[in-house]
mmCIF file of C-alpha atoms in Angstrom:
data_model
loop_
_atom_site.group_PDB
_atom_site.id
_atom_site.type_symbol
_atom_site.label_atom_id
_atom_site.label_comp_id
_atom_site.label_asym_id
_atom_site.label_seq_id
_atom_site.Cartn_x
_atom_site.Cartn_y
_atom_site.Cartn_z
ATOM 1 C CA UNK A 1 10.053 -2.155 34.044
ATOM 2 C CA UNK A 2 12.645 -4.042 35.985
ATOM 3 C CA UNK A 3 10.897 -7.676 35.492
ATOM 4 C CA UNK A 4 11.278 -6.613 31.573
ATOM 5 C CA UNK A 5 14.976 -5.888 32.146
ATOM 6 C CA UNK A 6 15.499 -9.303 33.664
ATOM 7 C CA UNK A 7 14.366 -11.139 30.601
ATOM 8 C CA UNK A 8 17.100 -12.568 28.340
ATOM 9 C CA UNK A 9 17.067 -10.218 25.330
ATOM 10 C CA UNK A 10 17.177 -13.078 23.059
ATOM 11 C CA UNK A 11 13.566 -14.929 24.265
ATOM 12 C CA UNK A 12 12.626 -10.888 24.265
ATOM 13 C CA UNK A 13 13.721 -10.497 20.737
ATOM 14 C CA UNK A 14 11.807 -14.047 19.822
ATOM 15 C CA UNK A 15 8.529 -12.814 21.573
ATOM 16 C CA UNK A 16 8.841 -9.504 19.902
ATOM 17 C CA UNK A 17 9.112 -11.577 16.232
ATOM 18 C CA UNK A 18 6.153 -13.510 17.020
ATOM 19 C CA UNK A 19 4.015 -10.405 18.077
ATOM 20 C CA UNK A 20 1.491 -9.791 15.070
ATOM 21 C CA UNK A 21 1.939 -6.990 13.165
ATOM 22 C CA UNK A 22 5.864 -6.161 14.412
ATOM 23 C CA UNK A 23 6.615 -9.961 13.602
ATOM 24 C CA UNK A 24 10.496 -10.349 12.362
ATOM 25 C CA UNK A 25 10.163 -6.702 10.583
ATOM 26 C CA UNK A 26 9.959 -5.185 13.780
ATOM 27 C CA UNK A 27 12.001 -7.808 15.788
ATOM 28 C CA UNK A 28 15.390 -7.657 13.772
ATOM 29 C CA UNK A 29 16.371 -3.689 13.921
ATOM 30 C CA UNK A 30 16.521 -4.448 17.261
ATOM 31 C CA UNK A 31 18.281 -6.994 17.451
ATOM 32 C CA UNK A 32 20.846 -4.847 15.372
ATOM 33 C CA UNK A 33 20.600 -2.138 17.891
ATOM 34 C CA UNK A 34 21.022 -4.542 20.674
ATOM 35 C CA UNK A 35 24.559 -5.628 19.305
ATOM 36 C CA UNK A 36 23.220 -9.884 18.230
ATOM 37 C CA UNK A 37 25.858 -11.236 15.289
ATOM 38 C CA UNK A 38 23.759 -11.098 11.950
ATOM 39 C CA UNK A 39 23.106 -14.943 11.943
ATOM 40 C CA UNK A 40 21.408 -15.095 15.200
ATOM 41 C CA UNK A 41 19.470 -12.144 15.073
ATOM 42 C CA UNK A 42 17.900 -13.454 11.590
ATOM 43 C CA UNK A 43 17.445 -17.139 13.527
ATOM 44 C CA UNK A 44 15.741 -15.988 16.671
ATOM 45 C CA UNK A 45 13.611 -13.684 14.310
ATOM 46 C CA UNK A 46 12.676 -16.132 11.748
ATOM 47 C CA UNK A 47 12.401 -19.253 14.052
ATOM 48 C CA UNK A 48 9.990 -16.990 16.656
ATOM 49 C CA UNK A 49 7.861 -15.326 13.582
ATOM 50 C CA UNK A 50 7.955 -18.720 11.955
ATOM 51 C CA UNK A 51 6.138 -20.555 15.037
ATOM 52 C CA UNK A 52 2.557 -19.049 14.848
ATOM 53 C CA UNK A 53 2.378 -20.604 11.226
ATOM 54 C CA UNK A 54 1.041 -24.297 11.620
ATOM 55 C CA UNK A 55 -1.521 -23.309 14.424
ATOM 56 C CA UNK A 56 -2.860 -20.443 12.217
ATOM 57 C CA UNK A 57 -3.038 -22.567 9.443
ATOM 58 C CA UNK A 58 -4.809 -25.202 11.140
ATOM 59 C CA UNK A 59 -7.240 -22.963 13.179
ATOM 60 C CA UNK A 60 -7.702 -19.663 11.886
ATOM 61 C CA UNK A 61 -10.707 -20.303 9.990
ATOM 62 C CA UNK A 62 -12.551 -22.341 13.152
ATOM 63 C CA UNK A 63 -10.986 -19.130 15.449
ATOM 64 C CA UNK A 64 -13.070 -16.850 12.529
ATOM 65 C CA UNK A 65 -16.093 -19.120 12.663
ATOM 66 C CA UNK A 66 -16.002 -19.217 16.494
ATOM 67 C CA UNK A 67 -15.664 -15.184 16.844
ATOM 68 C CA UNK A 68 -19.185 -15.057 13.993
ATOM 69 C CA UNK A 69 -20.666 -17.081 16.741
ATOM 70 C CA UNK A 70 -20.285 -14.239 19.659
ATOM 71 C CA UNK A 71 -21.406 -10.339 20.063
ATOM 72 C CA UNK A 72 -18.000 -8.906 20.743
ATOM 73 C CA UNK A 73 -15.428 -10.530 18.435
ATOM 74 C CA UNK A 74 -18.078 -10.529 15.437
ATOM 75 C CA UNK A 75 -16.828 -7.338 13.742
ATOM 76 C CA UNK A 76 -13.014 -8.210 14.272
ATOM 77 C CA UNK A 77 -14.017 -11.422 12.605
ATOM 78 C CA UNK A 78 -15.473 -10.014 10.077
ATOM 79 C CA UNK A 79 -12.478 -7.229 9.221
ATOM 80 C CA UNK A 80 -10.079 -10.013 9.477
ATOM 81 C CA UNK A 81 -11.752 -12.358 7.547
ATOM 82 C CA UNK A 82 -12.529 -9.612 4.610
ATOM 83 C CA UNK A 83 -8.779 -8.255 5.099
ATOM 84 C CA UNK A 84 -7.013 -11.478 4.712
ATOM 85 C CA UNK A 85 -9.540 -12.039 1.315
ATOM 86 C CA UNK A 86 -8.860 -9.284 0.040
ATOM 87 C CA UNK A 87 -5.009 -9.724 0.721
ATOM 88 C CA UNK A 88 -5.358 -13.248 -0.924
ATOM 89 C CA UNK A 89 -6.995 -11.890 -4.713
ATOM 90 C CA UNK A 90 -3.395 -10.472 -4.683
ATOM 91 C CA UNK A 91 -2.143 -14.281 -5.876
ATOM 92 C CA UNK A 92 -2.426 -15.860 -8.561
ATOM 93 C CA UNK A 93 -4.120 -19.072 -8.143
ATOM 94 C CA UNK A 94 -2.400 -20.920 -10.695
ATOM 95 C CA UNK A 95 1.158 -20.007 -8.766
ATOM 96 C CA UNK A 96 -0.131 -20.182 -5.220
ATOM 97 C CA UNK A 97 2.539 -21.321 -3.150
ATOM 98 C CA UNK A 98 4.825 -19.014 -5.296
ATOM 99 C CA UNK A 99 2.281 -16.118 -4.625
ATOM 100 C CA UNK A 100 2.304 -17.329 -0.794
ATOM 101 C CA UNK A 101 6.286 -17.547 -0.625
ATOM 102 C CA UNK A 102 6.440 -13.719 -2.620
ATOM 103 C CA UNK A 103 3.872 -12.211 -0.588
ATOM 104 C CA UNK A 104 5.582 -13.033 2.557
ATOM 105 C CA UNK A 105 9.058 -12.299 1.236
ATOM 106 C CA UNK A 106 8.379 -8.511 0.441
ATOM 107 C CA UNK A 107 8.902 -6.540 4.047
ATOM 108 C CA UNK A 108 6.014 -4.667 3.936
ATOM 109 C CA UNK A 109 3.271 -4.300 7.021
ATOM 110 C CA UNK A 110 0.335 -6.562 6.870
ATOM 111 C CA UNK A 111 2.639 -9.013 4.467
ATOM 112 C CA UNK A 112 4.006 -11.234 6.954
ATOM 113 C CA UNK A 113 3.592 -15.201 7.986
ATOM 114 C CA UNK A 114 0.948 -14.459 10.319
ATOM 115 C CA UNK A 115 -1.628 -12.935 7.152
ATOM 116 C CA UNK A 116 0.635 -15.604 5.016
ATOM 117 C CA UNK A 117 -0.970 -18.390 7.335
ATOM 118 C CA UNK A 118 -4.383 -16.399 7.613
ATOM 119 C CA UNK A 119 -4.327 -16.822 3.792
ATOM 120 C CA UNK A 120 -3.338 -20.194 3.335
ATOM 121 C CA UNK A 121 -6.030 -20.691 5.916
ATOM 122 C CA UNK A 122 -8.582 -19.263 4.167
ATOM 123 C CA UNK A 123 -7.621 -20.918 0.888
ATOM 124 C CA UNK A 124 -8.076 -24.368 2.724
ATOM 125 C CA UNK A 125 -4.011 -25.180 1.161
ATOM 126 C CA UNK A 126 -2.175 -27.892 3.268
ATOM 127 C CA UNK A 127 0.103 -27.434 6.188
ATOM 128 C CA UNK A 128 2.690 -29.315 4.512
ATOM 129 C CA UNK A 129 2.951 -27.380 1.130
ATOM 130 C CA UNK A 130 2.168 -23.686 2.496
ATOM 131 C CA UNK A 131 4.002 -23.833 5.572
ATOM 132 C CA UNK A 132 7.352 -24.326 3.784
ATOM 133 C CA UNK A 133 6.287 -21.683 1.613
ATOM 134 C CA UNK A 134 5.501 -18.853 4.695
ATOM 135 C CA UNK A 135 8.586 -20.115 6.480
ATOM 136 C CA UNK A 136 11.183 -19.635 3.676
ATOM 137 C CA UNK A 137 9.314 -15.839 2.107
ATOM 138 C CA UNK A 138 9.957 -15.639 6.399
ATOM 139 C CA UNK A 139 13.568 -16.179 6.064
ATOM 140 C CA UNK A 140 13.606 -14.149 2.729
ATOM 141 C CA UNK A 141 11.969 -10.914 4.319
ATOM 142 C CA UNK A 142 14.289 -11.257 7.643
ATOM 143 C CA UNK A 143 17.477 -11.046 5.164
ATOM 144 C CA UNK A 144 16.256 -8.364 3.324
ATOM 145 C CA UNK A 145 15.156 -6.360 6.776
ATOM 146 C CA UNK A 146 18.565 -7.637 8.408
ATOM 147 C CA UNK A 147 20.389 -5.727 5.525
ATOM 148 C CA UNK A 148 18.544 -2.739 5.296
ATOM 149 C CA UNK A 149 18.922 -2.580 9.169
ATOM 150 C CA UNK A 150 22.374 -3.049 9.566
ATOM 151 C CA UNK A 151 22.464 -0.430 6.513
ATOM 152 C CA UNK A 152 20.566 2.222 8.456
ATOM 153 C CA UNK A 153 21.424 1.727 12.106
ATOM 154 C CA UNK A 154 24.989 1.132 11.578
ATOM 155 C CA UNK A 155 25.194 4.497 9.223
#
């Protein structure tokens, strides 16, 4: 426990942001609780959620085609790859990058950038258009979290 105590909390608070799952959702109510000024909690949050985006855009459907091709990540493959579908009939195709951008935005588990990328992924849209579109429903979701957390904690 002391090597974890020796780590700066702000590269701490970025790795916890980028963790799948906890992303910047989990990430910012501590940096609340750890005493970080509002705007760079919300930067080290959204930058470290934010940088898992282009290389799960680019790769996550050859890392899903790669675990099909071997005995123990086939299932996880599969439950990802029918998770992140099902996720994706949420959006409208005609408003995609709106859809993206919204479904990222709303703080709610499974709803983050790294299913945002999965989906965009999956949906074969560019790195250039959905990427802006995951980073800034990123940004939107850390405010609202940063709020609500300074709300609750500081209560």
């Amino acid at each position: 426990m002391d090597s974890l105590t020796s780590i700066p909390k702000e590269l701490l608070l970025a790795l916890i942001s980028t963790t799948p799952f906890i992303e910047l959702r989990g990430a910012i109510p501590f940096g609340v609780m750890w005493g970080f000024p509002p705007y760079k909690n919300l930067l080290i949050c959204v930058v470290g959620s934010s940088l898992p985006v282009p290389f799960l855009i680019m790769f996550f459907r050859r890392l899903l085609a790669w675990f099909e091709t071997t005995k123990i990540f086939k299932k996880f493959g599969s439950y990802l790859y029918e998770r992140t579908i099902k996720k994706s009939r949420k959006i409208n195709p005609k408003y995609i990058l709106l859809g993206l951008f919204l479904f990222v935005a709303v703080p709610l588990p499974t709803t983050g950038a790294w299913t945002g990328s999965m989906i965009a992924s999956l949906l074969d849209l560019r790195l250039k258009t959905a990427a802006p579109a995951i980073m800034l429903g990123n940004l939107a979701a850390g405010l609202i979290v940063l709020f609500l957390s300074h709300q609750i904690i500081n209560v």
